[in-house]
Amino acid sequence: MMDRKHNIRNISVIAHVDHGKSTLTDSLISSAGIIAEQRAGDVRFMDSRDDEQARGITIKSTSVSLYYERDEEKEKNVPYLINLIDSPGHVDFSSEVTAALRVTDGALVVVDCIEGVCVQTETVLRQAIAERIRPVLFLNKLDRVFSELQPSLEECYKIFRNAIESVNVICQTYKDEKLGNIEVQLFFKVLPYTGRVGFGSGLHAWGFTLRDFSRLYASKFGLSSEKTMKRLWGENFWDPVAKDWVTKNTGVFFKDGENDIFLKNGKLVRGFCQFVLHPIRTLYDAVMNDQKDKIQPNIEGTASEIEKEGH
């Protein structure tokens, strides 16, 4: 793999302290088969020094090589060699972050959903942009949002949106003017419907992007995957009466009362909340409550509900 230079990627994981970089890295390493899945998050594989293990923080940047395959347009199972660097999040070790960023192609920015963008998040983002490194955002600890905050689905969307907007504000604040205005906006901006924002839990080793759900729903809605991605974020609502997407949340009422999933207090539910968060949260609650009979029906539930509406 080292001889195939075009298929080598150097990625740095950067974030504020205790936002879950090392835990997320453990999950990625376990997916590559280097450590057992049961130990991911506890072993802290990248914290190789004794003082790092004792204090529970990353002090030195550490790298590991991972093998990955992905399906592309013209070829399936294309192999890649990913050199992943776990960098410190503490402000005292910012020099380690700079050293890591100067040998990487891209940066995975990890943000705690509950704490949001913090001081060191801005610092490491500024360092990445100074090195002209394109960031990709991962909103971590969704399990804590569901179990601790227990917000409504609309409140969950606002939490995610605020975190994404905060990251984009930082990217636009410290952008490199030499790249040009149009190029800068496209290069540094992270948006969910472009596939550059991930959601998940590093501790429980699960995550997704809107691209995953767009592939699931594209044939149901009769749209391309790219167009479906745009419908699953922002001011987009599925109208079961018109059987079409609308951009205004208008009140809709049913006589049969069988369409509660599409409505909330007489209004349409946002597409992201309805088709992404609702099945995940239902599945999460079923797993946490050990309701095995609800797990399998929920996986195919949302797709079947679309079919019931005649689409």
mmCIF file of C-alpha atoms in Angstrom:
data_model
loop_
_atom_site.group_PDB
_atom_site.id
_atom_site.type_symbol
_atom_site.label_atom_id
_atom_site.label_comp_id
_atom_site.label_asym_id
_atom_site.label_seq_id
_atom_site.Cartn_x
_atom_site.Cartn_y
_atom_site.Cartn_z
ATOM 1 C CA MET A 1 0.000 0.000 0.000
ATOM 2 C CA MET A 2 2.886 2.392 0.664
ATOM 3 C CA ASP A 3 3.843 2.104 -3.014
ATOM 4 C CA ARG A 4 0.400 3.405 -4.081
ATOM 5 C CA LYS A 5 1.053 7.052 -3.220
ATOM 6 C CA HIS A 6 -2.260 8.304 -4.612
ATOM 7 C CA ASN A 7 -4.133 6.102 -2.130
ATOM 8 C CA ILE A 8 -2.361 7.339 1.001
ATOM 9 C CA ARG A 9 -4.099 9.837 3.300
ATOM 10 C CA ASN A 10 -2.578 11.593 6.303
ATOM 11 C CA ILE A 11 -5.304 12.710 8.732
ATOM 12 C CA SER A 12 -5.000 14.583 12.044
ATOM 13 C CA VAL A 13 -7.670 14.384 14.735
ATOM 14 C CA ILE A 14 -7.959 17.764 16.472
ATOM 15 C CA ALA A 15 -10.325 19.050 19.159
ATOM 16 C CA HIS A 16 -10.710 20.674 22.554
ATOM 17 C CA VAL A 17 -9.545 18.651 25.553
ATOM 18 C CA ASP A 18 -11.949 15.856 26.623
ATOM 19 C CA HIS A 19 -14.107 16.112 23.502
ATOM 20 C CA GLY A 20 -13.406 12.474 22.661
ATOM 21 C CA LYS A 21 -10.473 12.422 20.207
ATOM 22 C CA SER A 22 -8.663 9.436 21.713
ATOM 23 C CA THR A 23 -11.902 7.497 22.224
ATOM 24 C CA LEU A 24 -12.966 8.109 18.627
ATOM 25 C CA THR A 25 -9.491 7.102 17.443
ATOM 26 C CA ASP A 26 -9.812 3.878 19.460
ATOM 27 C CA SER A 27 -13.054 3.091 17.629
ATOM 28 C CA LEU A 28 -11.405 3.688 14.246
ATOM 29 C CA ILE A 29 -8.484 1.460 15.227
ATOM 30 C CA SER A 30 -10.854 -1.288 16.363
ATOM 31 C CA SER A 31 -12.689 -1.053 13.010
ATOM 32 C CA ALA A 32 -9.333 -1.733 11.338
ATOM 33 C CA GLY A 33 -8.951 -4.884 13.458
ATOM 34 C CA ILE A 34 -5.933 -3.735 15.473
ATOM 35 C CA ILE A 35 -7.668 -3.856 18.861
ATOM 36 C CA ALA A 36 -10.792 -5.672 20.058
ATOM 37 C CA GLU A 37 -14.087 -3.797 19.749
ATOM 38 C CA GLN A 38 -14.857 -4.449 23.423
ATOM 39 C CA ARG A 39 -11.715 -2.548 24.464
ATOM 40 C CA ALA A 40 -12.257 0.490 22.241
ATOM 41 C CA GLY A 41 -12.500 3.617 24.379
ATOM 42 C CA ASP A 42 -10.899 2.026 27.421
ATOM 43 C CA VAL A 43 -7.505 0.957 26.118
ATOM 44 C CA ARG A 44 -6.566 4.470 24.785
ATOM 45 C CA PHE A 45 -4.304 2.847 22.192
ATOM 46 C CA MET A 46 -2.685 6.108 21.060
ATOM 47 C CA ASP A 47 -1.717 7.181 24.598
ATOM 48 C CA SER A 48 1.450 5.096 24.671
ATOM 49 C CA ARG A 49 3.261 6.960 27.465
ATOM 50 C CA ASP A 50 2.783 6.069 31.122
ATOM 51 C CA ASP A 51 2.004 9.664 32.118
ATOM 52 C CA GLU A 52 -0.677 9.851 29.399
ATOM 53 C CA GLN A 53 -2.366 6.712 30.701
ATOM 54 C CA ALA A 54 -2.121 7.913 34.308
ATOM 55 C CA ARG A 55 -3.482 11.413 33.656
ATOM 56 C CA GLY A 56 -5.999 10.380 30.999
ATOM 57 C CA ILE A 57 -4.930 13.043 28.480
ATOM 58 C CA THR A 58 -2.893 13.088 25.284
ATOM 59 C CA ILE A 59 0.473 14.834 25.632
ATOM 60 C CA LYS A 60 2.350 13.825 22.476
ATOM 61 C CA SER A 61 0.975 13.413 18.962
ATOM 62 C CA THR A 62 0.960 9.742 18.002
ATOM 63 C CA SER A 63 0.321 8.149 14.615
ATOM 64 C CA VAL A 64 -1.025 4.799 13.441
ATOM 65 C CA SER A 65 -1.536 3.341 9.965
ATOM 66 C CA LEU A 66 -4.988 1.954 9.118
ATOM 67 C CA TYR A 67 -6.155 -0.010 6.094
ATOM 68 C CA TYR A 68 -9.499 1.004 4.589
ATOM 69 C CA GLU A 69 -11.530 0.097 1.505
ATOM 70 C CA ARG A 70 -14.302 2.114 -0.091
ATOM 71 C CA ASP A 71 -16.564 1.809 -3.128
ATOM 72 C CA GLU A 72 -16.099 4.461 -5.785
ATOM 73 C CA GLU A 73 -17.901 5.254 -9.027
ATOM 74 C CA LYS A 74 -15.699 3.214 -11.372
ATOM 75 C CA GLU A 75 -14.303 0.648 -8.952
ATOM 76 C CA LYS A 76 -15.334 -1.184 -5.806
ATOM 77 C CA ASN A 77 -13.251 -1.967 -2.738
ATOM 78 C CA VAL A 78 -10.594 0.623 -3.563
ATOM 79 C CA PRO A 79 -7.834 0.261 -0.918
ATOM 80 C CA TYR A 80 -6.502 3.198 1.074
ATOM 81 C CA LEU A 81 -3.743 3.572 3.636
ATOM 82 C CA ILE A 82 -4.741 6.113 6.300
ATOM 83 C CA ASN A 83 -2.031 7.517 8.541
ATOM 84 C CA LEU A 84 -4.068 8.759 11.497
ATOM 85 C CA ILE A 85 -2.511 11.188 13.984
ATOM 86 C CA ASP A 86 -4.102 11.717 17.408
ATOM 87 C CA SER A 87 -3.068 15.160 18.650
ATOM 88 C CA PRO A 88 -3.359 16.714 22.143
ATOM 89 C CA GLY A 89 -6.309 18.911 23.045
ATOM 90 C CA HIS A 90 -4.759 20.704 26.014
ATOM 91 C CA VAL A 91 -3.656 24.283 25.391
ATOM 92 C CA ASP A 92 -0.174 23.613 26.794
ATOM 93 C CA PHE A 93 0.583 21.185 23.970
ATOM 94 C CA SER A 94 -0.486 23.312 20.992
ATOM 95 C CA SER A 95 2.972 22.920 19.438
ATOM 96 C CA GLU A 96 2.249 19.195 19.039
ATOM 97 C CA VAL A 97 -0.896 20.057 17.074
ATOM 98 C CA THR A 98 1.039 22.368 14.754
ATOM 99 C CA ALA A 99 3.683 19.711 14.133
ATOM 100 C CA ALA A 100 0.999 17.138 13.318
ATOM 101 C CA LEU A 101 -0.923 19.458 10.982
ATOM 102 C CA ARG A 102 2.161 20.211 8.887
ATOM 103 C CA VAL A 103 2.448 16.596 7.749
ATOM 104 C CA THR A 104 -1.252 15.919 7.144
ATOM 105 C CA ASP A 105 -3.658 16.291 4.223
ATOM 106 C CA GLY A 106 -6.840 16.885 6.223
ATOM 107 C CA ALA A 107 -8.119 17.455 9.739
ATOM 108 C CA LEU A 108 -10.955 15.673 11.540
ATOM 109 C CA VAL A 109 -12.380 18.246 13.963
ATOM 110 C CA VAL A 110 -14.180 16.584 16.877
ATOM 111 C CA VAL A 111 -16.786 18.635 18.784
ATOM 112 C CA ASP A 112 -18.697 17.547 21.883
ATOM 113 C CA CYS A 113 -22.409 18.030 21.135
ATOM 114 C CA ILE A 114 -23.157 19.090 24.709
ATOM 115 C CA GLU A 115 -20.237 21.473 25.292
ATOM 116 C CA GLY A 116 -20.144 22.772 21.730
ATOM 117 C CA VAL A 117 -17.235 24.724 20.262
ATOM 118 C CA CYS A 118 -14.758 25.660 22.996
ATOM 119 C CA VAL A 119 -11.642 27.841 23.217
ATOM 120 C CA GLN A 120 -9.166 25.172 22.138
ATOM 121 C CA THR A 121 -11.473 24.133 19.290
ATOM 122 C CA GLU A 122 -11.027 27.608 17.840
ATOM 123 C CA THR A 123 -7.270 27.457 18.439
ATOM 124 C CA VAL A 124 -6.708 24.163 16.618
ATOM 125 C CA LEU A 125 -9.063 25.205 13.797
ATOM 126 C CA ARG A 126 -7.084 28.410 13.367
ATOM 127 C CA GLN A 127 -3.886 26.368 13.206
ATOM 128 C CA ALA A 128 -5.379 24.040 10.590
ATOM 129 C CA ILE A 129 -6.596 26.909 8.415
ATOM 130 C CA ALA A 130 -3.186 28.596 8.675
ATOM 131 C CA GLU A 131 -1.694 25.427 7.182
ATOM 132 C CA ARG A 132 -4.437 25.428 4.488
ATOM 133 C CA ILE A 133 -5.794 22.105 5.692
ATOM 134 C CA ARG A 134 -9.375 21.279 4.847
ATOM 135 C CA PRO A 135 -11.390 20.394 7.985
ATOM 136 C CA VAL A 136 -14.084 17.742 8.333
ATOM 137 C CA LEU A 137 -16.394 17.997 11.344
ATOM 138 C CA PHE A 138 -17.526 15.147 13.603
ATOM 139 C CA LEU A 139 -20.192 15.906 16.201
ATOM 140 C CA ASN A 140 -19.388 13.479 19.010
ATOM 141 C CA LYS A 141 -21.247 12.103 22.046
ATOM 142 C CA LEU A 142 -24.745 11.888 20.580
ATOM 143 C CA ASP A 143 -25.442 9.219 23.179
ATOM 144 C CA ARG A 144 -25.015 11.833 25.925
ATOM 145 C CA VAL A 145 -27.468 14.136 24.181
ATOM 146 C CA PHE A 146 -30.126 11.420 24.127
ATOM 147 C CA SER A 147 -29.503 10.038 27.633
ATOM 148 C CA GLU A 148 -28.628 13.181 29.621
ATOM 149 C CA LEU A 149 -30.278 16.180 27.975
ATOM 150 C CA GLN A 150 -33.236 14.223 26.557
ATOM 151 C CA PRO A 151 -34.296 17.058 24.256
ATOM 152 C CA SER A 152 -36.982 16.953 21.604
ATOM 153 C CA LEU A 153 -35.881 16.129 18.068
ATOM 154 C CA GLU A 154 -36.209 19.777 17.051
ATOM 155 C CA GLU A 155 -34.005 20.814 19.978
ATOM 156 C CA CYS A 156 -31.444 18.191 18.902
ATOM 157 C CA TYR A 157 -31.380 19.744 15.437
ATOM 158 C CA LYS A 158 -30.779 23.208 16.920
ATOM 159 C CA ILE A 159 -27.913 21.874 19.064
ATOM 160 C CA PHE A 160 -26.227 20.376 15.999
ATOM 161 C CA ARG A 161 -26.916 23.434 13.846
ATOM 162 C CA ASN A 162 -25.411 25.820 16.404
ATOM 163 C CA ALA A 163 -22.237 23.727 16.664
ATOM 164 C CA ILE A 164 -21.855 23.592 12.873
ATOM 165 C CA GLU A 165 -22.461 27.325 12.522
ATOM 166 C CA SER A 166 -19.870 28.065 15.224
ATOM 167 C CA VAL A 167 -17.257 26.035 13.347
ATOM 168 C CA ASN A 168 -18.075 27.796 10.061
ATOM 169 C CA VAL A 169 -17.809 31.212 11.720
ATOM 170 C CA ILE A 170 -14.298 30.332 12.891
ATOM 171 C CA CYS A 171 -13.363 29.029 9.431
ATOM 172 C CA GLN A 172 -14.557 32.231 7.759
ATOM 173 C CA THR A 173 -12.866 34.421 10.387
ATOM 174 C CA TYR A 174 -9.416 32.934 9.841
ATOM 175 C CA LYS A 175 -9.716 32.156 6.125
ATOM 176 C CA ASP A 176 -6.760 32.634 3.814
ATOM 177 C CA GLU A 177 -7.537 35.524 1.476
ATOM 178 C CA LYS A 178 -4.909 34.333 -1.038
ATOM 179 C CA LEU A 179 -7.209 31.489 -2.071
ATOM 180 C CA GLY A 180 -9.946 33.880 -3.249
ATOM 181 C CA ASN A 181 -13.452 34.395 -1.880
ATOM 182 C CA ILE A 182 -15.281 31.667 -3.810
ATOM 183 C CA GLU A 183 -12.536 29.108 -3.329
ATOM 184 C CA VAL A 184 -12.323 29.878 0.402
ATOM 185 C CA GLN A 185 -16.060 29.409 0.964
ATOM 186 C CA LEU A 186 -16.067 26.049 -0.798
ATOM 187 C CA PHE A 187 -12.761 24.875 0.651
ATOM 188 C CA PHE A 188 -13.207 25.499 4.358
ATOM 189 C CA LYS A 189 -16.977 25.500 4.935
ATOM 190 C CA VAL A 190 -18.399 22.366 6.563
ATOM 191 C CA LEU A 191 -22.028 21.587 5.695
ATOM 192 C CA PRO A 192 -23.998 18.403 6.449
ATOM 193 C CA TYR A 193 -25.506 18.126 2.950
ATOM 194 C CA THR A 194 -22.026 18.039 1.391
ATOM 195 C CA GLY A 195 -21.046 14.992 3.458
ATOM 196 C CA ARG A 196 -18.406 16.869 5.469
ATOM 197 C CA VAL A 197 -20.220 16.638 8.816
ATOM 198 C CA GLY A 198 -20.470 13.370 10.721
ATOM 199 C CA PHE A 199 -22.667 12.565 13.711
ATOM 200 C CA GLY A 200 -22.156 9.764 16.197
ATOM 201 C CA SER A 201 -20.595 8.396 19.355
ATOM 202 C CA GLY A 202 -16.921 7.515 19.517
ATOM 203 C CA LEU A 203 -17.396 5.572 22.751
ATOM 204 C CA HIS A 204 -20.108 3.313 21.310
ATOM 205 C CA ALA A 205 -18.424 3.108 17.885
ATOM 206 C CA TRP A 206 -21.277 4.301 15.668
ATOM 207 C CA GLY A 207 -21.666 7.258 13.389
ATOM 208 C CA PHE A 208 -23.210 8.464 10.143
ATOM 209 C CA THR A 209 -23.339 11.255 7.615
ATOM 210 C CA LEU A 210 -26.337 12.446 5.636
ATOM 211 C CA ARG A 211 -24.910 10.581 2.654
ATOM 212 C CA ASP A 212 -25.683 7.275 4.410
ATOM 213 C CA PHE A 213 -29.351 8.204 4.833
ATOM 214 C CA SER A 214 -29.656 9.776 1.392
ATOM 215 C CA ARG A 215 -28.678 6.448 -0.190
ATOM 216 C CA LEU A 216 -31.342 4.754 1.917
ATOM 217 C CA TYR A 217 -34.155 7.173 1.013
ATOM 218 C CA ALA A 218 -33.203 8.225 -2.537
ATOM 219 C CA SER A 219 -35.215 5.525 -4.295
ATOM 220 C CA LYS A 220 -38.171 6.050 -1.941
ATOM 221 C CA PHE A 221 -38.427 9.738 -2.835
ATOM 222 C CA GLY A 222 -37.500 9.272 -6.483
ATOM 223 C CA LEU A 223 -34.573 11.700 -6.170
ATOM 224 C CA SER A 224 -30.847 11.421 -6.644
ATOM 225 C CA SER A 225 -28.650 10.865 -3.604
ATOM 226 C CA GLU A 226 -27.258 14.417 -3.782
ATOM 227 C CA LYS A 227 -30.718 16.022 -3.922
ATOM 228 C CA THR A 228 -31.949 13.832 -1.063
ATOM 229 C CA MET A 229 -29.002 14.969 1.082
ATOM 230 C CA LYS A 230 -30.071 18.600 0.682
ATOM 231 C CA ARG A 231 -33.638 17.718 1.745
ATOM 232 C CA LEU A 232 -32.386 16.091 4.954
ATOM 233 C CA TRP A 233 -30.995 19.330 6.386
ATOM 234 C CA GLY A 234 -32.243 22.858 6.901
ATOM 235 C CA GLU A 235 -35.749 24.186 6.303
ATOM 236 C CA ASN A 236 -37.111 21.152 4.469
ATOM 237 C CA PHE A 237 -40.302 19.348 5.525
ATOM 238 C CA TRP A 238 -42.030 16.298 4.054
ATOM 239 C CA ASP A 239 -45.703 16.972 3.324
ATOM 240 C CA PRO A 240 -47.568 13.610 3.326
ATOM 241 C CA VAL A 241 -50.689 15.152 1.765
ATOM 242 C CA ALA A 242 -48.956 16.754 -1.229
ATOM 243 C CA LYS A 243 -46.383 13.913 -1.212
ATOM 244 C CA ASP A 244 -43.650 16.442 -1.790
ATOM 245 C CA TRP A 245 -40.976 18.407 0.047
ATOM 246 C CA VAL A 246 -41.862 21.921 1.208
ATOM 247 C CA THR A 247 -39.747 24.692 2.710
ATOM 248 C CA LYS A 248 -42.451 26.196 4.926
ATOM 249 C CA ASN A 249 -43.725 24.501 8.059
ATOM 250 C CA THR A 250 -47.464 24.796 7.500
ATOM 251 C CA GLY A 251 -50.136 23.182 9.663
ATOM 252 C CA VAL A 252 -51.582 19.921 8.322
ATOM 253 C CA PHE A 253 -54.328 17.854 9.951
ATOM 254 C CA PHE A 254 -55.488 14.289 9.335
ATOM 255 C CA LYS A 255 -58.791 12.606 10.041
ATOM 256 C CA ASP A 256 -57.440 9.092 10.517
ATOM 257 C CA GLY A 257 -54.777 10.047 13.071
ATOM 258 C CA GLU A 258 -52.301 7.534 11.631
ATOM 259 C CA ASN A 259 -49.688 10.072 10.599
ATOM 260 C CA ASP A 260 -48.444 11.265 13.978
ATOM 261 C CA ILE A 261 -44.824 10.807 12.946
ATOM 262 C CA PHE A 262 -45.232 13.543 10.311
ATOM 263 C CA LEU A 263 -46.803 16.015 12.729
ATOM 264 C CA LYS A 264 -45.867 17.760 15.955
ATOM 265 C CA ASN A 265 -48.491 20.008 17.514
ATOM 266 C CA GLY A 266 -50.269 20.273 14.168
ATOM 267 C CA LYS A 267 -47.109 21.145 12.207
ATOM 268 C CA LEU A 268 -44.862 19.225 9.874
ATOM 269 C CA VAL A 269 -41.707 17.677 11.279
ATOM 270 C CA ARG A 270 -38.349 18.751 9.861
ATOM 271 C CA GLY A 271 -36.895 16.240 7.393
ATOM 272 C CA PHE A 272 -33.706 15.744 9.431
ATOM 273 C CA CYS A 273 -35.715 15.087 12.592
ATOM 274 C CA GLN A 274 -38.200 12.773 10.908
ATOM 275 C CA PHE A 275 -36.004 10.633 8.679
ATOM 276 C CA VAL A 276 -32.662 10.732 10.524
ATOM 277 C CA LEU A 277 -33.059 11.449 14.233
ATOM 278 C CA HIS A 278 -36.398 9.698 14.817
ATOM 279 C CA PRO A 279 -35.294 6.172 13.790
ATOM 280 C CA ILE A 280 -31.924 6.577 15.549
ATOM 281 C CA ARG A 281 -33.440 7.778 18.790
ATOM 282 C CA THR A 282 -36.130 5.072 18.728
ATOM 283 C CA LEU A 283 -33.467 2.447 18.139
ATOM 284 C CA TYR A 284 -31.236 3.936 20.850
ATOM 285 C CA ASP A 285 -34.069 3.917 23.400
ATOM 286 C CA ALA A 286 -34.967 0.334 22.490
ATOM 287 C CA VAL A 287 -31.366 -0.806 22.985
ATOM 288 C CA MET A 288 -30.931 1.050 26.282
ATOM 289 C CA ASN A 289 -34.227 -0.343 27.606
ATOM 290 C CA ASP A 290 -33.422 -3.857 26.336
ATOM 291 C CA GLN A 291 -36.560 -3.936 24.187
ATOM 292 C CA LYS A 292 -35.335 -6.430 21.624
ATOM 293 C CA ASP A 293 -38.756 -6.762 19.991
ATOM 294 C CA LYS A 294 -38.635 -3.094 18.909
ATOM 295 C CA ILE A 295 -35.121 -3.058 17.475
ATOM 296 C CA GLN A 296 -35.661 -4.897 14.181
ATOM 297 C CA PRO A 297 -39.026 -3.262 13.314
ATOM 298 C CA ASN A 298 -37.515 0.187 13.858
ATOM 299 C CA ILE A 299 -34.720 -0.398 11.335
ATOM 300 C CA GLU A 300 -37.199 -0.709 8.469
ATOM 301 C CA GLY A 301 -39.981 1.333 10.064
ATOM 302 C CA THR A 302 -39.336 4.770 8.605
ATOM 303 C CA ALA A 303 -38.866 3.460 5.062
ATOM 304 C CA SER A 304 -42.133 1.529 5.244
ATOM 305 C CA GLU A 305 -43.947 4.623 6.505
ATOM 306 C CA ILE A 306 -42.907 6.451 3.355
ATOM 307 C CA GLU A 307 -44.273 3.605 1.261
ATOM 308 C CA LYS A 308 -47.589 3.780 3.141
ATOM 309 C CA GLU A 309 -47.903 7.380 1.963
ATOM 310 C CA GLY A 310 -47.850 6.135 -1.620
ATOM 311 C CA HIS A 311 -44.345 7.307 -2.506
#
